[in-house]
Short mmCIF file of C-alpha atoms in Angstrom, two decimals:
data_model
loop_
_atom_site.label_atom_id
_atom_site.label_comp_id
_atom_site.label_asym_id
_atom_site.label_seq_id
_atom_site.Cartn_x
_atom_site.Cartn_y
_atom_site.Cartn_z
CA MET A 1 -19.26 16.73 -14.44
CA ALA A 2 -20.36 13.06 -14.09
CA ARG A 3 -18.69 10.34 -16.15
CA ALA A 4 -20.19 7.30 -17.84
CA ALA A 5 -19.87 3.88 -16.18
CA MET A 6 -21.47 0.44 -16.42
CA ASN A 7 -23.56 -1.15 -13.71
CA PRO A 8 -23.55 -4.95 -13.11
CA THR A 9 -26.39 -5.51 -15.60
CA GLY A 10 -24.44 -3.77 -18.37
CA GLN A 11 -26.54 -0.60 -18.47
CA THR A 12 -24.84 2.77 -18.74
CA THR A 13 -24.89 4.90 -15.61
CA ARG A 14 -23.18 8.13 -14.66
CA THR A 15 -20.39 8.39 -12.13
CA PRO A 16 -21.61 11.07 -9.69
CA ALA A 17 -19.50 14.19 -9.42
CA PRO A 18 -18.72 13.59 -5.70
CA ALA A 19 -17.06 10.31 -6.59
CA VAL A 20 -14.96 11.89 -9.34
CA HIS A 21 -13.97 14.82 -7.14
CA ALA A 22 -13.05 12.50 -4.27
CA LEU A 23 -10.45 10.85 -6.52
CA ALA A 24 -8.92 14.05 -7.86
CA ASP A 25 -5.86 14.11 -5.60
CA ALA A 26 -5.39 10.37 -5.01
CA ALA A 27 -1.75 9.30 -5.29
CA PRO A 28 -1.33 6.36 -7.70
CA THR A 29 0.68 4.31 -5.24
CA PRO A 30 -0.15 1.68 -2.59
CA PHE A 31 -0.89 3.43 0.71
CA TRP A 32 1.00 0.84 2.73
CA LEU A 33 4.22 1.29 0.74
CA ASP A 34 4.00 5.10 0.89
CA ASP A 35 5.73 5.03 4.28
CA PRO A 36 8.78 7.05 5.39
CA ASP A 37 9.92 4.08 7.46
CA ARG A 38 10.15 1.77 4.45
CA PRO A 39 13.55 0.05 4.77
CA ALA A 40 16.23 0.63 2.18
CA ALA A 41 16.87 -2.12 -0.34
CA LEU A 42 19.67 -4.58 0.35
CA PRO A 43 22.37 -5.10 -2.30
CA ALA A 44 21.80 -7.44 -5.24
CA LEU A 45 23.68 -10.71 -5.57
CA VAL A 46 26.85 -10.39 -7.64
CA GLY A 47 28.77 -13.65 -8.13
CA ASP A 48 27.95 -17.09 -6.75
CA GLU A 49 26.44 -18.17 -3.43
CA ARG A 50 26.06 -21.58 -1.78
CA CYS A 51 23.54 -22.54 0.88
CA ASP A 52 21.42 -25.33 2.32
CA LEU A 53 18.12 -23.70 1.36
CA LEU A 54 17.42 -21.06 -1.25
CA VAL A 55 14.09 -19.26 -0.99
CA VAL A 56 12.90 -17.51 -4.14
CA GLY A 57 10.51 -14.62 -3.51
CA GLY A 58 10.50 -11.87 -0.89
CA GLY A 59 6.78 -11.74 -0.15
CA TYR A 60 5.08 -13.43 2.79
CA SER A 61 5.48 -16.88 1.28
CA GLY A 62 9.25 -16.60 0.99
CA LEU A 63 9.77 -14.65 4.20
CA TRP A 64 7.84 -17.12 6.34
CA THR A 65 9.67 -20.03 4.71
CA ALA A 66 13.08 -18.53 5.42
CA LEU A 67 12.17 -17.60 9.00
CA LEU A 68 10.54 -20.94 9.86
CA ALA A 69 13.48 -22.80 8.32
CA LYS A 70 15.82 -21.03 10.74
CA GLU A 71 13.46 -21.58 13.67
CA ARG A 72 13.38 -25.31 12.87
CA ASP A 73 17.18 -25.51 12.48
CA PRO A 74 19.22 -22.44 13.44
CA GLU A 75 22.30 -24.00 11.82
CA ARG A 76 20.65 -24.25 8.41
CA ASP A 77 22.26 -21.86 5.91
CA VAL A 78 19.41 -19.93 4.22
CA VAL A 79 19.52 -17.45 1.33
CA LEU A 80 16.52 -15.49 0.02
CA VAL A 81 16.44 -13.69 -3.33
CA GLU A 82 13.83 -11.13 -4.35
CA GLY A 83 13.41 -9.62 -7.83
CA GLN A 84 12.62 -6.13 -6.56
CA GLN A 85 12.22 -5.20 -2.87
CA VAL A 86 10.82 -7.32 -0.06
CA GLY A 87 7.08 -6.81 0.23
CA TRP A 88 6.66 -4.65 -2.88
CA ALA A 89 4.07 -6.84 -4.63
CA ALA A 90 0.93 -8.46 -3.20
CA SER A 91 2.40 -8.62 0.30
CA GLY A 92 2.70 -4.83 0.46
CA ARG A 93 -0.46 -3.74 -1.34
CA ASN A 94 -3.28 -5.95 -0.07
CA GLY A 95 -6.17 -5.09 2.23
CA GLY A 96 -4.43 -6.18 5.43
CA PHE A 97 -6.99 -8.88 6.30
CA CYS A 98 -5.14 -11.79 7.94
CA ALA A 99 -7.61 -14.69 7.98
CA ALA A 100 -7.31 -18.02 9.75
CA SER A 101 -9.14 -19.78 6.92
CA LEU A 102 -6.93 -21.96 4.73
CA THR A 103 -9.81 -22.81 2.38
CA HIS A 104 -11.08 -19.39 1.29
CA GLY A 105 -13.95 -19.56 3.74
CA LEU A 106 -16.23 -22.22 5.21
CA GLY A 107 -18.39 -22.56 2.09
CA ASN A 108 -15.51 -23.33 -0.24
CA GLY A 109 -13.99 -25.70 2.32
CA LEU A 110 -17.23 -27.61 2.73
CA ALA A 111 -17.64 -27.92 -1.02
CA ARG A 112 -14.12 -29.27 -1.57
CA TRP A 113 -12.89 -30.99 1.61
CA PRO A 114 -15.93 -31.73 3.79
CA GLY A 115 -14.28 -34.67 5.50
CA GLU A 116 -11.28 -32.74 6.73
CA LEU A 117 -12.68 -29.23 7.08
CA LYS A 118 -12.73 -29.36 10.88
CA LYS A 119 -9.05 -30.28 10.85
CA LEU A 120 -8.31 -27.51 8.35
CA GLU A 121 -10.12 -25.02 10.57
CA GLU A 122 -8.08 -26.15 13.59
CA LEU A 123 -4.83 -25.80 11.65
CA GLY A 124 -5.89 -22.40 10.38
CA ALA A 125 -6.72 -21.18 13.89
CA ARG A 126 -3.34 -22.40 15.17
CA ASN A 127 -1.63 -20.70 12.21
CA LEU A 128 -3.27 -17.34 12.96
CA ASP A 129 -2.30 -17.64 16.62
CA ALA A 130 1.28 -18.37 15.55
CA ILE A 131 1.33 -15.24 13.36
CA GLY A 132 0.24 -13.17 16.35
CA ASP A 133 2.88 -14.83 18.51
CA ALA A 134 5.60 -14.09 15.92
CA VAL A 135 4.52 -10.45 15.65
CA GLU A 136 4.92 -10.13 19.42
CA ARG A 137 8.10 -12.23 19.73
CA TYR A 138 9.97 -10.38 16.99
CA GLY A 139 8.61 -6.96 17.92
CA ILE A 140 6.97 -6.35 14.52
CA ASP A 141 5.13 -3.03 14.50
CA CYS A 142 2.32 -3.86 12.08
CA ALA A 143 -0.86 -2.77 13.92
CA PHE A 144 -1.98 -6.38 14.47
CA GLU A 145 -5.60 -6.38 15.74
CA ARG A 146 -7.79 -9.46 16.35
CA THR A 147 -11.03 -7.71 15.35
CA GLY A 148 -12.69 -10.47 13.37
CA GLU A 149 -14.62 -9.87 10.17
CA ILE A 150 -18.28 -9.43 9.27
CA ASP A 151 -19.56 -10.95 6.03
CA LEU A 152 -22.43 -8.73 4.95
CA ALA A 153 -25.72 -9.33 3.18
CA THR A 154 -26.51 -6.39 0.90
CA GLU A 155 -29.19 -8.27 -1.10
CA PRO A 156 -32.19 -10.15 0.34
CA HIS A 157 -31.12 -13.59 -0.91
CA GLN A 158 -27.82 -13.30 0.93
CA ILE A 159 -29.52 -13.25 4.35
CA ALA A 160 -30.42 -16.94 4.10
CA GLU A 161 -26.93 -17.74 2.86
CA LEU A 162 -25.38 -16.15 5.94
CA ARG A 163 -27.81 -18.00 8.25
CA GLU A 164 -26.83 -21.25 6.54
CA ALA A 165 -23.13 -20.47 7.02
CA ALA A 166 -23.73 -19.84 10.73
CA GLU A 167 -25.51 -23.21 10.96
CA ASP A 168 -22.59 -24.90 9.15
CA ALA A 169 -20.12 -23.42 11.66
CA ASP A 170 -22.28 -24.59 14.56
CA ARG A 171 -22.56 -28.10 13.11
CA LEU A 172 -18.76 -28.29 12.84
CA GLY A 173 -18.42 -27.20 16.45
CA LEU A 174 -16.78 -23.92 15.49
CA THR A 175 -17.31 -21.10 17.96
CA GLY A 176 -17.24 -17.35 17.48
CA TYR A 177 -19.64 -17.12 14.52
CA ASP A 178 -22.58 -14.82 15.26
CA PHE A 179 -25.44 -14.09 12.87
CA LEU A 180 -26.51 -10.43 12.99
CA ASP A 181 -29.92 -9.30 11.76
CA ARG A 182 -30.37 -5.91 10.11
CA ASP A 183 -30.59 -3.92 13.34
CA ALA A 184 -27.67 -5.76 14.91
CA VAL A 185 -25.33 -5.33 11.94
CA ARG A 186 -26.22 -1.65 11.57
CA ALA A 187 -25.53 -1.22 15.28
CA GLU A 188 -21.97 -2.34 14.49
CA VAL A 189 -21.50 -0.20 11.37
CA HIS A 190 -24.02 2.29 10.00
CA SER A 191 -24.92 1.74 6.36
CA PRO A 192 -28.32 1.74 4.63
CA THR A 193 -27.08 -1.11 2.43
CA PHE A 194 -26.48 -3.67 5.22
CA LEU A 195 -29.32 -6.20 5.65
CA ALA A 196 -27.59 -8.82 7.84
CA GLY A 197 -24.14 -10.04 8.78
CA LEU A 198 -22.12 -13.00 9.99
CA TRP A 199 -19.45 -11.93 12.45
CA ASN A 200 -16.46 -14.27 12.59
CA ARG A 201 -15.13 -12.94 15.88
CA LYS A 202 -11.97 -15.06 16.22
CA GLY A 203 -10.80 -15.92 12.73
CA VAL A 204 -9.51 -12.65 11.23
CA ALA A 205 -7.00 -10.03 12.27
CA MET A 206 -6.30 -6.63 10.74
CA LEU A 207 -2.73 -5.50 10.16
CA HIS A 208 -0.46 -3.18 8.20
CA PRO A 209 0.64 -5.58 5.45
CA ALA A 210 3.85 -3.87 4.31
CA ARG A 211 5.07 -3.44 7.89
CA LEU A 212 4.46 -7.16 8.46
CA ALA A 213 6.68 -7.94 5.45
CA TRP A 214 9.37 -5.51 6.58
CA GLY A 215 9.24 -6.93 10.11
CA LEU A 216 9.61 -10.47 8.79
CA LYS A 217 12.55 -9.30 6.68
CA GLN A 218 14.31 -7.95 9.76
CA ALA A 219 13.50 -11.08 11.74
CA CYS A 220 15.06 -13.17 8.95
CA LEU A 221 18.20 -11.02 8.95
CA ASP A 222 18.44 -11.28 12.74
CA GLN A 223 18.31 -15.07 12.46
CA GLY A 224 21.13 -15.11 9.93
CA VAL A 225 19.25 -15.36 6.62
CA ARG A 226 21.17 -13.70 3.78
CA ILE A 227 18.75 -11.61 1.67
CA TYR A 228 19.53 -10.22 -1.79
CA GLU A 229 17.07 -7.72 -3.28
CA HIS A 230 16.85 -6.66 -6.93
CA THR A 231 17.97 -10.23 -7.67
CA ARG A 232 15.50 -11.97 -9.97
CA ALA A 233 15.70 -15.72 -10.28
CA THR A 234 15.72 -16.42 -14.03
CA ALA A 235 16.33 -20.18 -14.35
CA LEU A 236 16.27 -23.32 -12.23
CA ALA A 237 18.23 -26.47 -13.00
CA ALA A 238 19.57 -29.58 -11.31
CA ASP A 239 23.23 -29.43 -10.27
CA GLY A 240 24.60 -32.74 -9.05
CA THR A 241 22.71 -33.63 -5.88
CA GLY A 242 21.40 -30.07 -5.47
CA MET A 243 19.99 -27.21 -7.52
CA ALA A 244 21.35 -24.15 -9.28
CA VAL A 245 19.36 -20.95 -9.71
CA ARG A 246 20.60 -18.33 -12.12
CA THR A 247 20.18 -14.59 -11.43
CA PRO A 248 21.18 -11.59 -13.61
CA TYR A 249 24.66 -11.30 -12.07
CA GLY A 250 25.32 -14.65 -10.47
CA ARG A 251 24.10 -18.06 -9.37
CA VAL A 252 22.96 -19.72 -6.15
CA PHE A 253 23.80 -23.38 -5.53
CA ALA A 254 21.55 -24.99 -2.93
CA ARG A 255 20.62 -28.39 -1.58
CA HIS A 256 16.97 -27.41 -1.59
CA VAL A 257 14.88 -24.62 -3.14
CA ALA A 258 11.51 -23.23 -1.97
CA LEU A 259 9.56 -21.23 -4.55
CA GLY A 260 7.23 -18.48 -3.29
CA THR A 261 6.72 -16.52 -6.52
CA ASN A 262 2.91 -16.84 -6.56
CA ALA A 263 1.45 -14.65 -9.36
CA PHE A 264 4.73 -14.35 -11.26
CA PRO A 265 5.76 -16.88 -13.97
CA HIS A 266 6.75 -20.05 -12.20
CA LEU A 267 10.27 -21.48 -12.51
CA VAL A 268 8.70 -24.94 -12.68
CA ARG A 269 6.91 -24.61 -15.99
CA ARG A 270 4.36 -27.35 -15.41
CA VAL A 271 2.91 -25.33 -12.52
CA ARG A 272 2.05 -22.34 -14.71
CA PRO A 273 -1.34 -23.56 -16.01
CA TYR A 274 -2.65 -23.79 -12.44
CA VAL A 275 -2.34 -20.05 -11.71
CA VAL A 276 -3.56 -16.94 -13.46
CA PRO A 277 -2.68 -13.41 -12.33
CA VAL A 278 -5.75 -11.20 -11.87
CA TYR A 279 -5.69 -7.56 -10.85
CA ASP A 280 -7.46 -6.24 -7.79
CA HIS A 281 -7.73 -2.53 -6.91
CA ALA A 282 -8.28 -0.46 -3.79
CA LEU A 283 -8.81 3.08 -2.57
CA MET A 284 -7.76 4.66 0.72
CA THR A 285 -9.53 7.66 2.21
CA GLU A 286 -7.96 10.52 4.02
CA PRO A 287 -8.06 10.19 7.85
CA LEU A 288 -11.63 10.57 9.12
CA SER A 289 -12.58 13.21 11.64
CA ALA A 290 -14.14 12.35 15.01
CA GLU A 291 -17.53 13.41 13.65
CA GLN A 292 -17.18 11.19 10.58
CA LEU A 293 -16.14 8.23 12.72
CA ALA A 294 -19.12 8.82 14.98
CA ALA A 295 -21.43 8.80 11.95
CA LEU A 296 -20.12 5.33 11.09
CA GLY A 297 -20.41 3.84 14.58
CA TRP A 298 -17.61 1.42 13.67
CA LYS A 299 -16.35 1.01 17.24
CA ASN A 300 -15.24 -2.63 17.05
CA ARG A 301 -13.10 -2.04 13.92
CA GLN A 302 -14.00 -5.34 12.26
CA GLY A 303 -13.03 -6.07 8.71
CA LEU A 304 -16.07 -6.00 6.41
CA SER A 305 -16.86 -7.77 3.16
CA ASP A 306 -20.10 -8.06 1.24
CA SER A 307 -21.41 -11.34 -0.15
CA ASN A 308 -21.68 -10.60 -3.85
CA ASN A 309 -19.73 -12.55 -6.44
CA HIS A 310 -18.10 -9.22 -7.30
CA PHE A 311 -17.53 -8.22 -3.71
CA HIS A 312 -16.09 -5.27 -1.81
CA TYR A 313 -13.80 -5.55 1.21
CA PHE A 314 -13.24 -2.63 3.57
CA ARG A 315 -11.66 -1.84 6.90
CA LEU A 316 -10.33 0.89 9.17
CA THR A 317 -6.61 1.61 9.50
CA ALA A 318 -4.77 2.56 12.67
CA ASP A 319 -5.00 6.24 11.72
CA HIS A 320 -8.76 6.07 11.01
CA ARG A 321 -8.81 5.84 7.24
CA ILE A 322 -11.06 3.47 5.31
CA LEU A 323 -9.57 1.08 2.81
CA TRP A 324 -12.18 0.20 0.20
CA GLY A 325 -11.29 -2.40 -2.41
CA GLY A 326 -12.36 -5.27 -4.62
CA TYR A 327 -15.38 -5.60 -6.95
CA ASP A 328 -13.71 -5.75 -10.37
CA ILE A 329 -11.46 -8.72 -11.20
CA VAL A 330 -9.30 -7.63 -14.11
CA TYR A 331 -7.64 -10.29 -16.26
CA ARG A 332 -5.36 -9.35 -19.15
CA TYR A 333 -5.09 -11.61 -22.20
CA GLY A 334 -2.02 -13.80 -21.91
CA GLY A 335 -1.83 -13.48 -18.14
CA GLY A 336 1.12 -11.10 -17.96
CA VAL A 337 2.25 -9.28 -14.82
CA ARG A 338 3.33 -5.75 -15.73
CA ASP A 339 3.60 -2.44 -13.91
CA GLU A 340 1.25 -0.73 -16.39
CA TYR A 341 -1.52 -3.15 -15.38
CA ASP A 342 -1.50 -1.91 -11.78
CA HIS A 343 -3.84 1.01 -12.45
CA HIS A 344 -7.38 0.92 -13.86
CA PRO A 345 -9.10 4.34 -13.66
CA ALA A 346 -12.52 2.94 -14.58
CA THR A 347 -12.33 0.65 -11.55
CA TYR A 348 -11.27 3.49 -9.28
CA GLU A 349 -14.32 5.52 -10.35
CA LYS A 350 -16.61 2.55 -9.86
CA LEU A 351 -15.19 1.88 -6.40
CA ALA A 352 -15.58 5.52 -5.41
CA ARG A 353 -19.22 5.54 -6.55
CA HIS A 354 -19.92 2.36 -4.58
CA PHE A 355 -18.22 3.79 -1.48
CA PHE A 356 -20.61 6.72 -1.29
CA GLN A 357 -23.59 4.46 -1.92
CA CYS A 358 -22.53 2.39 1.08
CA PHE A 359 -21.66 5.37 3.28
CA PRO A 360 -23.68 8.39 2.13
CA GLN A 361 -22.93 10.09 5.46
CA LEU A 362 -19.30 10.42 4.31
CA GLU A 363 -19.99 12.59 1.28
CA GLY A 364 -17.12 15.04 0.96
CA VAL A 365 -14.45 12.57 2.09
CA ARG A 366 -11.55 12.38 -0.36
CA PHE A 367 -9.29 9.50 -1.34
CA SER A 368 -5.58 9.88 -0.72
CA HIS A 369 -4.35 6.74 -2.55
CA ALA A 370 -5.51 4.48 -5.39
CA TRP A 371 -3.66 1.36 -6.48
CA GLY A 372 -3.83 -2.16 -7.80
CA GLY A 373 -1.79 -5.30 -8.07
CA ALA A 374 -1.75 -8.92 -9.16
CA ILE A 375 -3.27 -11.80 -7.21
CA ASP A 376 -2.36 -15.45 -7.85
CA THR A 377 -5.72 -17.10 -8.33
CA CYS A 378 -6.34 -20.81 -8.92
CA SER A 379 -9.50 -22.70 -9.78
CA ARG A 380 -10.19 -23.92 -6.23
CA PHE A 381 -9.51 -20.48 -4.62
CA SER A 382 -6.99 -21.81 -2.09
CA ALA A 383 -3.32 -22.75 -2.13
CA PHE A 384 -1.90 -25.88 -3.70
CA PHE A 385 1.50 -27.45 -3.12
CA GLY A 386 4.04 -29.73 -4.73
CA THR A 387 7.61 -30.74 -5.35
CA ALA A 388 9.90 -31.02 -8.37
CA HIS A 389 13.38 -32.26 -9.25
CA GLY A 390 13.13 -35.35 -7.07
CA GLY A 391 11.93 -33.52 -4.00
CA ARG A 392 14.73 -30.97 -3.99
CA VAL A 393 12.34 -28.15 -4.96
CA ALA A 394 9.03 -27.32 -3.22
CA TYR A 395 6.40 -24.76 -4.14
CA ALA A 396 3.14 -23.23 -2.88
CA ALA A 397 0.87 -20.99 -4.94
CA GLY A 398 -2.74 -20.06 -5.71
CA TYR A 399 -3.71 -18.29 -2.48
CA THR A 400 -6.40 -16.28 -4.32
CA GLY A 401 -6.43 -13.24 -2.08
CA LEU A 402 -6.10 -14.99 1.29
CA GLY A 403 -2.35 -15.25 1.41
CA VAL A 404 -1.73 -12.83 4.26
CA GLY A 405 -2.39 -15.59 6.74
CA ALA A 406 -2.25 -18.81 4.72
CA THR A 407 1.27 -18.22 3.40
CA ARG A 408 2.68 -19.10 6.83
CA PHE A 409 0.87 -22.44 6.66
CA GLY A 410 2.17 -22.85 3.10
CA ALA A 411 5.71 -22.20 4.28
CA ASP A 412 5.40 -25.01 6.82
CA VAL A 413 4.08 -27.32 4.12
CA MET A 414 6.99 -26.53 1.79
CA LEU A 415 9.50 -27.22 4.57
CA ASP A 416 7.73 -30.49 5.43
CA LEU A 417 7.85 -31.56 1.78
CA LEU A 418 11.55 -30.72 1.44
CA SER A 419 12.36 -32.68 4.59
CA GLY A 420 10.44 -35.72 3.35
CA GLU A 421 8.48 -35.81 6.61
CA ARG A 422 4.95 -37.16 6.86
CA THR A 423 3.12 -34.62 8.99
CA GLU A 424 -0.46 -33.71 9.77
CA ARG A 425 -0.10 -31.12 7.01
CA THR A 426 1.30 -33.34 4.28
CA GLU A 427 -1.37 -35.98 4.94
CA LEU A 428 -4.16 -33.54 4.10
CA GLU A 429 -6.13 -34.14 0.89
CA MET A 430 -5.86 -30.39 0.32
CA VAL A 431 -2.05 -30.71 0.25
CA ARG A 432 -1.92 -33.96 -1.72
CA THR A 433 -4.20 -32.80 -4.56
CA LYS A 434 -4.07 -30.06 -7.20
CA PRO A 435 -6.78 -27.77 -8.56
CA LEU A 436 -7.94 -28.11 -12.14
CA PRO A 437 -5.62 -26.19 -14.48
CA PHE A 438 -6.87 -23.27 -16.52
CA PRO A 439 -7.05 -23.88 -20.29
CA PRO A 440 -4.57 -22.25 -22.65
CA GLU A 441 -5.28 -19.00 -24.51
CA PRO A 442 -7.57 -18.01 -26.12
CA LEU A 443 -9.88 -20.40 -24.23
CA ARG A 444 -8.65 -19.03 -20.90
CA TRP A 445 -9.46 -15.44 -21.78
CA ALA A 446 -12.86 -16.38 -23.22
CA GLY A 447 -13.75 -18.61 -20.26
CA ILE A 448 -12.80 -15.98 -17.70
CA GLY A 449 -14.83 -13.40 -19.63
CA ILE A 450 -17.94 -15.61 -19.71
CA THR A 451 -17.51 -16.39 -16.01
CA GLN A 452 -17.20 -12.72 -15.10
CA TRP A 453 -20.33 -11.88 -17.08
CA SER A 454 -22.20 -14.76 -15.49
CA MET A 455 -21.15 -13.71 -11.98
CA SER A 456 -22.39 -10.18 -12.63
CA ARG A 457 -25.69 -11.57 -13.90
CA ALA A 458 -26.04 -13.71 -10.79
CA ASP A 459 -25.47 -10.68 -8.55
CA ALA A 460 -28.16 -8.78 -10.43
CA ARG A 461 -30.65 -11.68 -10.40
CA GLY A 462 -30.92 -12.61 -6.74
CA GLY A 463 -27.95 -14.95 -6.77
CA ARG A 464 -29.38 -17.29 -9.43
CA ARG A 465 -26.51 -19.04 -11.19
CA ASN A 466 -26.81 -19.70 -14.90
CA LEU A 467 -25.95 -22.93 -16.67
CA TRP A 468 -22.34 -21.89 -17.21
CA LEU A 469 -21.75 -21.31 -13.49
CA LYS A 470 -23.57 -24.50 -12.56
CA ALA A 471 -21.34 -26.44 -14.95
CA MET A 472 -18.26 -24.80 -13.50
CA ASP A 473 -19.45 -25.69 -9.98
CA LYS A 474 -20.02 -29.30 -10.98
CA VAL A 475 -16.50 -29.83 -12.29
CA GLY A 476 -14.88 -27.78 -9.51
CA LEU A 477 -13.51 -25.04 -11.73
CA GLY A 478 -13.89 -21.54 -10.34
CA PHE A 479 -12.59 -17.99 -10.71
CA ASP A 480 -12.24 -15.48 -7.89
CA SER A 481 -9.92 -12.95 -6.25
#
């Protein structure tokens, strides 16, 4: 029997039975973490530790910081603490798109840092190359593929937007951006919903996100980093010329601290208004048969993303499944991060319905996994950086869904800031400035709700942005995942 749902214009629709049936056996756990090779947790910290650098957070941000710190200075004594297990949060449950962009795409970069965008693109490209080099050098088995990504037009007004983006790339001297008309994009991937595409051939890789995190963990251990899991950092305070971080069963005394906690409540309280946790959700299909793969024609295995405000992202895995995620951006009043927020059945049903609208030739395919998790979003959609406690603490946050690649760049920035060096990274306006903070509750909840409604209206009305969105654009305050 079909179930009721809401379309973007707010009208009641019915969730088709095939979508409901396809979800019937989906395991409520992230596909990437449901892996027999997941490493066992390391012991928690009990007692006191001392080190040169303490890294707080065992996702990509913290792992890259610890590893790069040892690469810069093998004699540096580095400790990393993680509240649960390495890679369990956003780093182990994302879509596995590893983008070169540091600015959440060309459009956002042009709007915010037009004078340094070319430099940012160069740094992003070098950063993605360095990730690929590290994967090879450390033998990380994470299915790293430089496939690129196609941004898709699924509505007529988006065709001109993609053409304009291709012209922007050409004007900046960026290569590897190819506009695809309807026939060309459908020759890459068969869907009746695709009207055009912009293929970024060089700037995106696909990977297994949890295996990247686990590989970075092992690389850190091999370089001498001491890692404590199930060790939540609960308080941060100055201690003489260094810092002290309290954990449930001990303390860590360090000369410097790097904070990579992203969506979780920040240990530097003044940073908290700049980040809100929003929940994103995804589905994973069962492995596709040879006939189903042939019906898709998806031979080049690019990542795909449509161009709506409420957008979908989708990709093939190494074992020929389709990950299908995005669309809803779920914010909970008060901005908490809790396990019970990970699942949102109404979103799963909506995603399943949209999947079969995009790929009607796959009717009968079932979903094996359905999951969600928190993203650290900020009002400019890309990371921001800073220091505290007289330069003894550095932080990076606000990656807004593009942290798989950009966290390595952020790790380099944090290490530059802690060293006091002036580098090509620390001289960037992007690094020297902050986004606008989000207002306190209840204004935050109301503002996000109005923005979500306005974004849905824009998607349903040919991309036309109402006065609220135009005002937000003017002051540089945005909301995305």
